[in-house]
Amino acid sequence: MNGLTLALWIANVVLDTGGQLAFKAAAGDERAGDGLARWKYMFARPWIWVGIGSYVAEFLVWIAFLSLVPLSEGVLLGSINIIAIMVAGRFLFGERLSPLRVTGIVLVAIGVAVVGAGA
């Protein structure tokens, strides 16, 4: 994997993870209320806009990344996002990582490593 491809892959992971965390921060605010009031509250907060901005940027980075690697490799390498999001959710939101989830993380990491080694 050349330097540009690696940089785009890392940027994709960071932007996707950041977007997911921002959406969680926006949606998880207990002061938001219910129904339409909840949506109005979320759209008035910066986290929702950070998430939307992250997703727009991630989309552009993802397209650039896919232009440099075969789709089958790109999708598998993109799976590392799952690990980053689960680990970040654990540290930032106190979400539980069950033994089954940890097993999934390990299997995804092994798969990404195998694909990355062959790229």
Short mmCIF file of N, CA and C in Angstrom, two decimals:
data_model
loop_
_atom_site.label_atom_id
_atom_site.label_comp_id
_atom_site.label_asym_id
_atom_site.label_seq_id
_atom_site.Cartn_x
_atom_site.Cartn_y
_atom_site.Cartn_z
N MET A 1 0.87 -1.17 0.00
CA MET A 1 0.00 0.00 0.00
C MET A 1 0.92 1.23 0.00
N ASN A 2 0.70 2.11 -0.97
CA ASN A 2 1.55 3.30 -1.03
C ASN A 2 1.11 4.36 -0.01
N GLY A 3 1.89 5.41 0.11
CA GLY A 3 1.65 6.43 1.13
C GLY A 3 0.30 7.12 1.01
N LEU A 4 -0.11 7.47 -0.21
CA LEU A 4 -1.39 8.15 -0.40
C LEU A 4 -2.55 7.24 -0.03
N THR A 5 -2.47 5.99 -0.45
CA THR A 5 -3.52 5.03 -0.14
C THR A 5 -3.64 4.84 1.37
N LEU A 6 -2.50 4.71 2.04
CA LEU A 6 -2.49 4.55 3.49
C LEU A 6 -3.08 5.79 4.17
N ALA A 7 -2.70 6.97 3.72
CA ALA A 7 -3.22 8.22 4.31
C ALA A 7 -4.73 8.32 4.12
N LEU A 8 -5.23 7.94 2.95
CA LEU A 8 -6.67 7.98 2.71
C LEU A 8 -7.39 6.95 3.58
N TRP A 9 -6.79 5.79 3.75
CA TRP A 9 -7.39 4.75 4.60
C TRP A 9 -7.49 5.24 6.03
N ILE A 10 -6.41 5.82 6.55
CA ILE A 10 -6.42 6.33 7.93
C ILE A 10 -7.42 7.48 8.07
N ALA A 11 -7.46 8.37 7.08
CA ALA A 11 -8.42 9.48 7.12
C ALA A 11 -9.84 8.95 7.13
N ASN A 12 -10.10 7.91 6.35
CA ASN A 12 -11.43 7.30 6.33
C ASN A 12 -11.81 6.76 7.70
N VAL A 13 -10.88 6.06 8.34
CA VAL A 13 -11.15 5.50 9.67
C VAL A 13 -11.44 6.62 10.67
N VAL A 14 -10.61 7.65 10.65
CA VAL A 14 -10.77 8.76 11.60
C VAL A 14 -12.08 9.50 11.36
N LEU A 15 -12.40 9.79 10.11
CA LEU A 15 -13.63 10.53 9.81
C LEU A 15 -14.88 9.71 10.10
N ASP A 16 -14.87 8.43 9.74
CA ASP A 16 -16.03 7.59 10.01
C ASP A 16 -16.24 7.41 11.51
N THR A 17 -15.16 7.15 12.22
CA THR A 17 -15.26 6.99 13.68
C THR A 17 -15.72 8.30 14.32
N GLY A 18 -15.12 9.40 13.91
CA GLY A 18 -15.52 10.70 14.45
C GLY A 18 -16.97 11.02 14.18
N GLY A 19 -17.44 10.69 12.98
CA GLY A 19 -18.84 10.92 12.65
C GLY A 19 -19.78 10.10 13.51
N GLN A 20 -19.46 8.82 13.67
CA GLN A 20 -20.29 7.95 14.51
C GLN A 20 -20.33 8.45 15.96
N LEU A 21 -19.18 8.85 16.48
CA LEU A 21 -19.12 9.33 17.86
C LEU A 21 -19.89 10.64 18.01
N ALA A 22 -19.80 11.51 17.02
CA ALA A 22 -20.54 12.77 17.07
C ALA A 22 -22.05 12.51 17.04
N PHE A 23 -22.49 11.58 16.19
CA PHE A 23 -23.91 11.25 16.14
C PHE A 23 -24.37 10.65 17.47
N LYS A 24 -23.54 9.81 18.06
CA LYS A 24 -23.89 9.23 19.37
C LYS A 24 -24.00 10.32 20.42
N ALA A 25 -23.07 11.28 20.40
CA ALA A 25 -23.12 12.38 21.36
C ALA A 25 -24.39 13.21 21.17
N ALA A 26 -24.77 13.43 19.92
CA ALA A 26 -25.98 14.20 19.64
C ALA A 26 -27.24 13.44 20.05
N ALA A 27 -27.28 12.17 19.73
CA ALA A 27 -28.48 11.38 19.99
C ALA A 27 -28.60 10.93 21.43
N GLY A 28 -27.49 10.87 22.14
CA GLY A 28 -27.51 10.34 23.49
C GLY A 28 -27.76 11.37 24.57
N ASP A 29 -28.00 12.61 24.20
CA ASP A 29 -28.24 13.67 25.17
C ASP A 29 -29.64 13.49 25.77
N GLU A 30 -29.69 13.21 27.06
CA GLU A 30 -30.97 12.92 27.72
C GLU A 30 -31.88 14.13 27.82
N ARG A 31 -31.35 15.33 27.62
CA ARG A 31 -32.17 16.55 27.68
C ARG A 31 -32.97 16.77 26.40
N ALA A 32 -32.76 15.92 25.41
CA ALA A 32 -33.34 16.13 24.09
C ALA A 32 -34.85 15.95 24.04
N GLY A 33 -35.41 15.17 24.92
CA GLY A 33 -36.85 14.93 24.87
C GLY A 33 -37.19 13.81 23.91
N ASP A 34 -38.42 13.84 23.40
CA ASP A 34 -38.90 12.78 22.51
C ASP A 34 -39.48 13.37 21.23
N GLY A 35 -39.62 12.51 20.24
CA GLY A 35 -40.28 12.88 19.00
C GLY A 35 -39.63 14.04 18.26
N LEU A 36 -40.47 14.93 17.75
CA LEU A 36 -40.00 16.07 16.98
C LEU A 36 -39.14 17.00 17.82
N ALA A 37 -39.47 17.14 19.09
CA ALA A 37 -38.67 17.99 19.98
C ALA A 37 -37.23 17.48 20.07
N ARG A 38 -37.07 16.18 20.07
CA ARG A 38 -35.73 15.58 20.12
C ARG A 38 -34.92 15.96 18.88
N TRP A 39 -35.56 15.87 17.71
CA TRP A 39 -34.87 16.21 16.47
C TRP A 39 -34.51 17.69 16.44
N LYS A 40 -35.42 18.53 16.87
CA LYS A 40 -35.13 19.97 16.92
C LYS A 40 -33.97 20.25 17.86
N TYR A 41 -33.96 19.59 18.99
CA TYR A 41 -32.88 19.76 19.96
C TYR A 41 -31.54 19.32 19.37
N MET A 42 -31.54 18.15 18.73
CA MET A 42 -30.30 17.63 18.17
C MET A 42 -29.77 18.55 17.06
N PHE A 43 -30.65 19.04 16.20
CA PHE A 43 -30.20 19.90 15.10
C PHE A 43 -29.73 21.27 15.58
N ALA A 44 -30.04 21.63 16.80
CA ALA A 44 -29.55 22.89 17.37
C ALA A 44 -28.19 22.72 18.05
N ARG A 45 -27.73 21.50 18.17
CA ARG A 45 -26.46 21.21 18.84
C ARG A 45 -25.35 21.01 17.81
N PRO A 46 -24.12 21.35 18.19
CA PRO A 46 -23.02 21.22 17.23
C PRO A 46 -22.65 19.78 16.88
N TRP A 47 -22.90 18.83 17.79
CA TRP A 47 -22.46 17.46 17.52
C TRP A 47 -23.09 16.88 16.26
N ILE A 48 -24.34 17.18 16.01
CA ILE A 48 -24.99 16.62 14.82
C ILE A 48 -24.32 17.16 13.56
N TRP A 49 -23.90 18.42 13.60
CA TRP A 49 -23.25 19.04 12.44
C TRP A 49 -21.82 18.55 12.27
N VAL A 50 -21.16 18.25 13.38
CA VAL A 50 -19.83 17.64 13.30
C VAL A 50 -19.96 16.27 12.64
N GLY A 51 -20.98 15.52 13.02
CA GLY A 51 -21.20 14.21 12.43
C GLY A 51 -21.51 14.29 10.94
N ILE A 52 -22.38 15.20 10.57
CA ILE A 52 -22.72 15.36 9.15
C ILE A 52 -21.48 15.79 8.35
N GLY A 53 -20.73 16.74 8.87
CA GLY A 53 -19.51 17.19 8.20
C GLY A 53 -18.50 16.06 8.06
N SER A 54 -18.37 15.26 9.11
CA SER A 54 -17.45 14.12 9.07
C SER A 54 -17.87 13.13 8.00
N TYR A 55 -19.17 12.89 7.88
CA TYR A 55 -19.65 11.94 6.89
C TYR A 55 -19.48 12.45 5.47
N VAL A 56 -19.67 13.74 5.25
CA VAL A 56 -19.45 14.30 3.92
C VAL A 56 -17.97 14.16 3.54
N ALA A 57 -17.08 14.53 4.46
CA ALA A 57 -15.65 14.41 4.21
C ALA A 57 -15.25 12.95 4.04
N GLU A 58 -15.83 12.07 4.85
CA GLU A 58 -15.50 10.64 4.76
C GLU A 58 -15.95 10.07 3.42
N PHE A 59 -17.07 10.52 2.92
CA PHE A 59 -17.55 10.07 1.61
C PHE A 59 -16.54 10.43 0.52
N LEU A 60 -16.03 11.65 0.55
CA LEU A 60 -15.06 12.08 -0.46
C LEU A 60 -13.75 11.30 -0.33
N VAL A 61 -13.31 11.09 0.90
CA VAL A 61 -12.09 10.31 1.13
C VAL A 61 -12.28 8.87 0.69
N TRP A 62 -13.46 8.31 0.97
CA TRP A 62 -13.74 6.93 0.60
C TRP A 62 -13.70 6.75 -0.92
N ILE A 63 -14.29 7.69 -1.65
CA ILE A 63 -14.27 7.61 -3.11
C ILE A 63 -12.82 7.67 -3.61
N ALA A 64 -12.02 8.57 -3.04
CA ALA A 64 -10.61 8.67 -3.44
C ALA A 64 -9.87 7.37 -3.12
N PHE A 65 -10.13 6.81 -1.95
CA PHE A 65 -9.50 5.55 -1.54
C PHE A 65 -9.87 4.42 -2.50
N LEU A 66 -11.16 4.32 -2.82
CA LEU A 66 -11.61 3.25 -3.71
C LEU A 66 -11.07 3.41 -5.13
N SER A 67 -10.70 4.64 -5.50
CA SER A 67 -10.12 4.82 -6.83
C SER A 67 -8.71 4.24 -6.91
N LEU A 68 -8.11 3.93 -5.77
CA LEU A 68 -6.72 3.45 -5.73
C LEU A 68 -6.58 1.97 -5.40
N VAL A 69 -7.65 1.36 -4.90
CA VAL A 69 -7.58 -0.06 -4.53
C VAL A 69 -8.75 -0.81 -5.15
N PRO A 70 -8.61 -2.11 -5.35
CA PRO A 70 -9.75 -2.91 -5.81
C PRO A 70 -10.87 -2.86 -4.77
N LEU A 71 -12.09 -2.89 -5.24
CA LEU A 71 -13.25 -2.79 -4.35
C LEU A 71 -13.23 -3.87 -3.27
N SER A 72 -12.87 -5.10 -3.63
CA SER A 72 -12.87 -6.18 -2.65
C SER A 72 -11.90 -5.90 -1.51
N GLU A 73 -10.74 -5.33 -1.80
CA GLU A 73 -9.78 -4.97 -0.75
C GLU A 73 -10.26 -3.75 0.03
N GLY A 74 -10.78 -2.77 -0.67
CA GLY A 74 -11.22 -1.54 -0.01
C GLY A 74 -12.30 -1.79 1.02
N VAL A 75 -13.28 -2.59 0.65
CA VAL A 75 -14.37 -2.88 1.58
C VAL A 75 -13.86 -3.64 2.79
N LEU A 76 -12.99 -4.60 2.58
CA LEU A 76 -12.44 -5.35 3.71
C LEU A 76 -11.58 -4.45 4.60
N LEU A 77 -10.74 -3.61 4.00
CA LEU A 77 -9.92 -2.69 4.79
C LEU A 77 -10.79 -1.68 5.53
N GLY A 78 -11.91 -1.32 4.93
CA GLY A 78 -12.84 -0.41 5.60
C GLY A 78 -13.50 -1.01 6.83
N SER A 79 -13.43 -2.32 6.96
CA SER A 79 -14.02 -2.99 8.12
C SER A 79 -13.33 -2.61 9.43
N ILE A 80 -12.13 -2.09 9.36
CA ILE A 80 -11.41 -1.68 10.57
C ILE A 80 -12.18 -0.58 11.30
N ASN A 81 -13.03 0.14 10.56
CA ASN A 81 -13.85 1.19 11.19
C ASN A 81 -14.70 0.62 12.32
N ILE A 82 -15.17 -0.59 12.14
CA ILE A 82 -16.00 -1.23 13.16
C ILE A 82 -15.24 -1.33 14.47
N ILE A 83 -13.99 -1.72 14.37
CA ILE A 83 -13.16 -1.86 15.58
C ILE A 83 -12.94 -0.50 16.23
N ALA A 84 -12.58 0.48 15.43
CA ALA A 84 -12.31 1.81 15.97
C ALA A 84 -13.55 2.37 16.67
N ILE A 85 -14.71 2.18 16.08
CA ILE A 85 -15.95 2.71 16.65
C ILE A 85 -16.30 1.98 17.95
N MET A 86 -16.15 0.67 17.97
CA MET A 86 -16.47 -0.09 19.19
C MET A 86 -15.53 0.28 20.33
N VAL A 87 -14.24 0.40 20.05
CA VAL A 87 -13.27 0.74 21.10
C VAL A 87 -13.50 2.17 21.59
N ALA A 88 -13.73 3.09 20.66
CA ALA A 88 -13.99 4.48 21.06
C ALA A 88 -15.28 4.59 21.87
N GLY A 89 -16.30 3.83 21.48
CA GLY A 89 -17.55 3.83 22.23
C GLY A 89 -17.36 3.33 23.65
N ARG A 90 -16.46 2.38 23.80
CA ARG A 90 -16.15 1.86 25.14
C ARG A 90 -15.52 2.95 26.01
N PHE A 91 -14.53 3.66 25.45
CA PHE A 91 -13.81 4.65 26.24
C PHE A 91 -14.58 5.96 26.42
N LEU A 92 -15.32 6.38 25.41
CA LEU A 92 -15.99 7.68 25.49
C LEU A 92 -17.41 7.61 26.08
N PHE A 93 -18.08 6.49 25.86
CA PHE A 93 -19.47 6.38 26.31
C PHE A 93 -19.69 5.25 27.31
N GLY A 94 -18.62 4.56 27.67
CA GLY A 94 -18.73 3.48 28.65
C GLY A 94 -19.52 2.28 28.17
N GLU A 95 -19.57 2.09 26.86
CA GLU A 95 -20.32 0.97 26.32
C GLU A 95 -19.59 -0.34 26.61
N ARG A 96 -20.36 -1.38 26.80
CA ARG A 96 -19.81 -2.67 27.19
C ARG A 96 -19.25 -3.43 25.99
N LEU A 97 -18.09 -4.01 26.17
CA LEU A 97 -17.52 -4.90 25.17
C LEU A 97 -17.61 -6.33 25.71
N SER A 98 -18.62 -7.04 25.26
CA SER A 98 -18.82 -8.41 25.72
C SER A 98 -17.75 -9.31 25.10
N PRO A 99 -17.58 -10.51 25.66
CA PRO A 99 -16.62 -11.45 25.07
C PRO A 99 -16.90 -11.74 23.59
N LEU A 100 -18.17 -11.79 23.22
CA LEU A 100 -18.52 -12.04 21.82
C LEU A 100 -18.09 -10.86 20.94
N ARG A 101 -18.27 -9.63 21.41
CA ARG A 101 -17.84 -8.46 20.65
C ARG A 101 -16.31 -8.41 20.54
N VAL A 102 -15.63 -8.74 21.62
CA VAL A 102 -14.16 -8.76 21.58
C VAL A 102 -13.69 -9.82 20.58
N THR A 103 -14.35 -10.97 20.55
CA THR A 103 -14.02 -12.01 19.57
C THR A 103 -14.23 -11.47 18.16
N GLY A 104 -15.31 -10.75 17.94
CA GLY A 104 -15.56 -10.14 16.64
C GLY A 104 -14.49 -9.13 16.26
N ILE A 105 -14.07 -8.32 17.23
CA ILE A 105 -13.00 -7.34 16.99
C ILE A 105 -11.73 -8.05 16.55
N VAL A 106 -11.38 -9.11 17.25
CA VAL A 106 -10.16 -9.86 16.93
C VAL A 106 -10.26 -10.46 15.53
N LEU A 107 -11.40 -11.05 15.20
CA LEU A 107 -11.56 -11.66 13.88
C LEU A 107 -11.50 -10.61 12.76
N VAL A 108 -12.14 -9.47 12.97
CA VAL A 108 -12.07 -8.39 11.98
C VAL A 108 -10.63 -7.91 11.83
N ALA A 109 -9.94 -7.72 12.95
CA ALA A 109 -8.54 -7.27 12.89
C ALA A 109 -7.66 -8.25 12.13
N ILE A 110 -7.87 -9.53 12.37
CA ILE A 110 -7.10 -10.55 11.64
C ILE A 110 -7.41 -10.48 10.15
N GLY A 111 -8.68 -10.36 9.81
CA GLY A 111 -9.07 -10.25 8.41
C GLY A 111 -8.47 -9.04 7.73
N VAL A 112 -8.51 -7.90 8.39
CA VAL A 112 -7.94 -6.68 7.83
C VAL A 112 -6.42 -6.84 7.67
N ALA A 113 -5.78 -7.45 8.65
CA ALA A 113 -4.33 -7.67 8.55
C ALA A 113 -3.97 -8.57 7.38
N VAL A 114 -4.76 -9.61 7.17
CA VAL A 114 -4.51 -10.53 6.05
C VAL A 114 -4.69 -9.79 4.72
N VAL A 115 -5.76 -9.04 4.60
CA VAL A 115 -6.01 -8.29 3.37
C VAL A 115 -4.93 -7.23 3.17
N GLY A 116 -4.58 -6.52 4.25
CA GLY A 116 -3.55 -5.48 4.16
C GLY A 116 -2.19 -6.03 3.77
N ALA A 117 -1.87 -7.23 4.26
CA ALA A 117 -0.59 -7.84 3.92
C ALA A 117 -0.52 -8.23 2.46
N GLY A 118 -1.67 -8.57 1.90
CA GLY A 118 -1.71 -8.96 0.50
C GLY A 118 -1.84 -7.80 -0.47
N ALA A 119 -2.11 -6.61 0.06
CA ALA A 119 -2.34 -5.43 -0.81
C ALA A 119 -1.05 -4.85 -1.34
#
